[in-house]
CSV table of C-alpha atoms in Angstrom, one decimal:
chain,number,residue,atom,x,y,z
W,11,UNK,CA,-28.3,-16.8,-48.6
W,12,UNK,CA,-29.3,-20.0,-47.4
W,13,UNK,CA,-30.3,-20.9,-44.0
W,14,UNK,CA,-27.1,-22.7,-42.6
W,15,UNK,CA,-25.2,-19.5,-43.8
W,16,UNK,CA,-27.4,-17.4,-42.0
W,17,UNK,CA,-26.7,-19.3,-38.9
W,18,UNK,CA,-23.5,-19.5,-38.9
W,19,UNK,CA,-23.2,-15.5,-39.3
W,20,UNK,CA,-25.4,-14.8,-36.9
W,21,UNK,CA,-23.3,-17.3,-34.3
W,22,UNK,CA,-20.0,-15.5,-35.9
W,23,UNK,CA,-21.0,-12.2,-34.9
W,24,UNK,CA,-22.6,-13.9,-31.3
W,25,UNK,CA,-18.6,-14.8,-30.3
W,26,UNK,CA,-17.8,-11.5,-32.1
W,27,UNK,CA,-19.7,-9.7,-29.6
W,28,UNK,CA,-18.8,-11.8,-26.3
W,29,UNK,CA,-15.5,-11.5,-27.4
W,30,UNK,CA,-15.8,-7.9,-27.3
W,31,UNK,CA,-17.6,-7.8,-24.1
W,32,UNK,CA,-15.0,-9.8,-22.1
W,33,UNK,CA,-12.4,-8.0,-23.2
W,34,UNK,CA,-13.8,-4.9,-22.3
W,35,UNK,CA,-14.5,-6.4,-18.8
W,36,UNK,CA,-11.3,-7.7,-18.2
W,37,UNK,CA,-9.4,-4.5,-19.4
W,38,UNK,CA,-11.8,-2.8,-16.5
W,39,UNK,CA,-11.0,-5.1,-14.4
W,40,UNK,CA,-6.7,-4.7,-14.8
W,41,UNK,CA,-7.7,-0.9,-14.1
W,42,UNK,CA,-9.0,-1.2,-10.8
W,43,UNK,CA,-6.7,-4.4,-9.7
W,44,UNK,CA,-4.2,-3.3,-6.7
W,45,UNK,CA,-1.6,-5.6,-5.7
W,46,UNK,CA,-0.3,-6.0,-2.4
W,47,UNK,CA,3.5,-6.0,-1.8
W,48,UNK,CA,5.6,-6.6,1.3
W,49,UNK,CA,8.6,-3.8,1.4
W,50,UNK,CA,10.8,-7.3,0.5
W,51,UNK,CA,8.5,-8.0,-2.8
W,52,UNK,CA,8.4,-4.0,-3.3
W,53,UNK,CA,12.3,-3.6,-2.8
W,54,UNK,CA,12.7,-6.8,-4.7
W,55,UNK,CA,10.3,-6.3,-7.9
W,56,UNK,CA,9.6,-2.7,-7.9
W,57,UNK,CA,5.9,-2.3,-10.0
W,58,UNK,CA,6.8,0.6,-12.3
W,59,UNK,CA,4.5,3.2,-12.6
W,60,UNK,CA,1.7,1.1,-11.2
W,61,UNK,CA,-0.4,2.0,-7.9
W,62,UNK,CA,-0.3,-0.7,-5.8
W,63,UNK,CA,-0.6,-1.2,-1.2
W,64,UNK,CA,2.3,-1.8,0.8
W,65,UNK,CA,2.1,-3.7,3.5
W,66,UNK,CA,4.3,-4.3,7.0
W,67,UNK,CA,5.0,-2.7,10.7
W,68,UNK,CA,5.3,1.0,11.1
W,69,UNK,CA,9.1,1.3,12.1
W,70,UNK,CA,9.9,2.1,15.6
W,71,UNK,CA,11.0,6.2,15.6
W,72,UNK,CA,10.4,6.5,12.2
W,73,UNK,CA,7.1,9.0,12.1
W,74,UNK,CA,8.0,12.6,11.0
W,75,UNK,CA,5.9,15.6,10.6
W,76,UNK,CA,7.0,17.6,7.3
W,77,UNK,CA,5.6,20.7,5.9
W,78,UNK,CA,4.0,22.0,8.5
W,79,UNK,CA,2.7,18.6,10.0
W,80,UNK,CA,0.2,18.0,7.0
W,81,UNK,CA,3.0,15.6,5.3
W,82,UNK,CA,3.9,12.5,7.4
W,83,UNK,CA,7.0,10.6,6.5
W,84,UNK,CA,7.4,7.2,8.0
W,85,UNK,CA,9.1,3.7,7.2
W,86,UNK,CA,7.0,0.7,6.5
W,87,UNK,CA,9.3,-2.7,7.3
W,88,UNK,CA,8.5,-6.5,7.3
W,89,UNK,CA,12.2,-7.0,9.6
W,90,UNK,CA,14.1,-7.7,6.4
W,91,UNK,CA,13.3,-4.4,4.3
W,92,UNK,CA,12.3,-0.8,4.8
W,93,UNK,CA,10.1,1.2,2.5
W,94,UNK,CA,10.2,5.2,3.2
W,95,UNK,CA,6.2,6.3,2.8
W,96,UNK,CA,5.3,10.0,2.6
W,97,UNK,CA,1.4,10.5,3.3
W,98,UNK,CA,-0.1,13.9,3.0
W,99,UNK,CA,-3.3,14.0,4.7
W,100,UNK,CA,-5.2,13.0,8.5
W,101,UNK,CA,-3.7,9.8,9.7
W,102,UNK,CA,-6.3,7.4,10.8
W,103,UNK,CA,-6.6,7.2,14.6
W,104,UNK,CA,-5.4,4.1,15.5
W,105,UNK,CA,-2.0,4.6,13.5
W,106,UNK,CA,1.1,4.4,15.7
W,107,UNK,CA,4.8,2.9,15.5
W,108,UNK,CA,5.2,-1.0,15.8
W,109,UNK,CA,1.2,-1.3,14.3
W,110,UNK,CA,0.6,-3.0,11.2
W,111,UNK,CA,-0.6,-0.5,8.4
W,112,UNK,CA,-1.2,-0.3,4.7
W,113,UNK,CA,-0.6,1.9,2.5
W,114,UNK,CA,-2.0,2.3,-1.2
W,115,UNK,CA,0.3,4.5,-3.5
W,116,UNK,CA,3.3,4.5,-6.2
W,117,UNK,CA,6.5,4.1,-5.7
W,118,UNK,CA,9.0,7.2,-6.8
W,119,UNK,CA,12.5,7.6,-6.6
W,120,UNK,CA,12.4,5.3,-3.9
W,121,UNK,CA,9.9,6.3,-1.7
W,122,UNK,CA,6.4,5.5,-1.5
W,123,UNK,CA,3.8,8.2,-1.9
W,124,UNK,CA,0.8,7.5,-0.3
W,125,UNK,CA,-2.9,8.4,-1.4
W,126,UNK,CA,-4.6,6.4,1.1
W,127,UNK,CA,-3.1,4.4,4.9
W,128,UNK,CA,-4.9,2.0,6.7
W,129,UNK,CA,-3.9,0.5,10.2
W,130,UNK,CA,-5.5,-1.9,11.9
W,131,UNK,CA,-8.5,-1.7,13.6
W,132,UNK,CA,-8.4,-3.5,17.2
W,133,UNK,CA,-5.7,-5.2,18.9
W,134,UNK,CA,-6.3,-8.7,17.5
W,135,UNK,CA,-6.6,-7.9,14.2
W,136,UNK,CA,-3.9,-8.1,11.4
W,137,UNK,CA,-4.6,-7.8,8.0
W,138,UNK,CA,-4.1,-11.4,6.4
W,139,UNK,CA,-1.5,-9.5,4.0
W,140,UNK,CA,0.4,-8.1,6.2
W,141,UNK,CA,0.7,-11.6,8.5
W,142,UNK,CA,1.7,-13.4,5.6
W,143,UNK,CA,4.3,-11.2,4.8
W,144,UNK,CA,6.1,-11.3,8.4
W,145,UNK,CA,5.4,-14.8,8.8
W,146,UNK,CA,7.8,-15.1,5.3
W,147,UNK,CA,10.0,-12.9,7.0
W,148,UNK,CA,10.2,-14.9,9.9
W,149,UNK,CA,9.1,-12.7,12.0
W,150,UNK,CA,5.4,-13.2,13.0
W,151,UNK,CA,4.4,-13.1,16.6
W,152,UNK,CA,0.8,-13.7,16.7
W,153,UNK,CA,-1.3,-12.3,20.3
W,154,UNK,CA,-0.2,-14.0,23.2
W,155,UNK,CA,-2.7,-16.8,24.6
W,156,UNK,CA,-4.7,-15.8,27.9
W,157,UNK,CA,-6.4,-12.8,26.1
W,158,UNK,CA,-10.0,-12.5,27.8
W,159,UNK,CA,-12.3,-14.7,25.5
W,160,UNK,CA,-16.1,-15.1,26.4
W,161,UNK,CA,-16.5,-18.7,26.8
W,162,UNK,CA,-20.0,-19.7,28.6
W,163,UNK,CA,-19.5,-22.4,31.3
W,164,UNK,CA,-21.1,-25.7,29.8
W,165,UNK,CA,-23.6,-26.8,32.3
């Protein structure tokens, strides 16, 4: 075998094995990827069998305890669509009607299970997802001004 052959072998199997490698990594990756969908771009383009968060408002009135009050059933909406969500498990605190949530789950038969819900964790704050999706809507209304902000006196 002479030396040029040698070389290019040993760069053939060098691609051969980055090849390998970033496929490898990118097929992890695609495993652990969640999408986020508004209850429109859910409603619109269901994702299959695919877990993926929902985002939007809690609907006003919409919270029910089921099964002994361990299963919550509740509506997620963005104004123009409504997603039913059914979540078995504690609630986090600061989840109420009218709050912003998300909710990371499947889709089946129409309603969305579930396996983990966040909401929001302060007044101000609105996950960027969620704002996006309401301000498409329409239907943003971001926190009055006036709210008590620090602001040192300049001298």
């Amino acid at each position: 075998m002479t030396r040029k052959k040698r070389r290019m072998y040993i760069l053939g199997l060098a691609l051969l094995g980055l090849g390998t490698a970033t496929a490898l990594t990118l097929s992890a990756f695609e495993e652990n990827i969640v999408f986020f969908f508004s209850p429109s771009d859910l409603v619109s383009n269901p994702p299959g069998d695919r877990s993926v968060r929902l985002g939007g408002l809690v609907e006003e009135g919409s919270i029910q305890k089921l099964d002994g009050g361990m299963t919550i059933a509740f509506r997620v909406t963005d104004t123009v669509q409504t997603v039913p969500v059914t979540y078995t498990g504690v609630l986090p605190d600061l989840f109420r009607e009218g709050q912003g949530v998300i909710a990371e789950g499947k889709l089946a038969d129409g309603v969305f299970q579930a396996r983990e819900v966040l909401a929001r964790h302060d007044e101000t704050y609105m996950p960027p997802e969620v704002a996006d999706a309401l301000k498409r809507a329409g239907e943003f209304r971001p926190e009055p001004p006036g709210r008590a902000v620090y602001a040192p006196e300049a001298e």
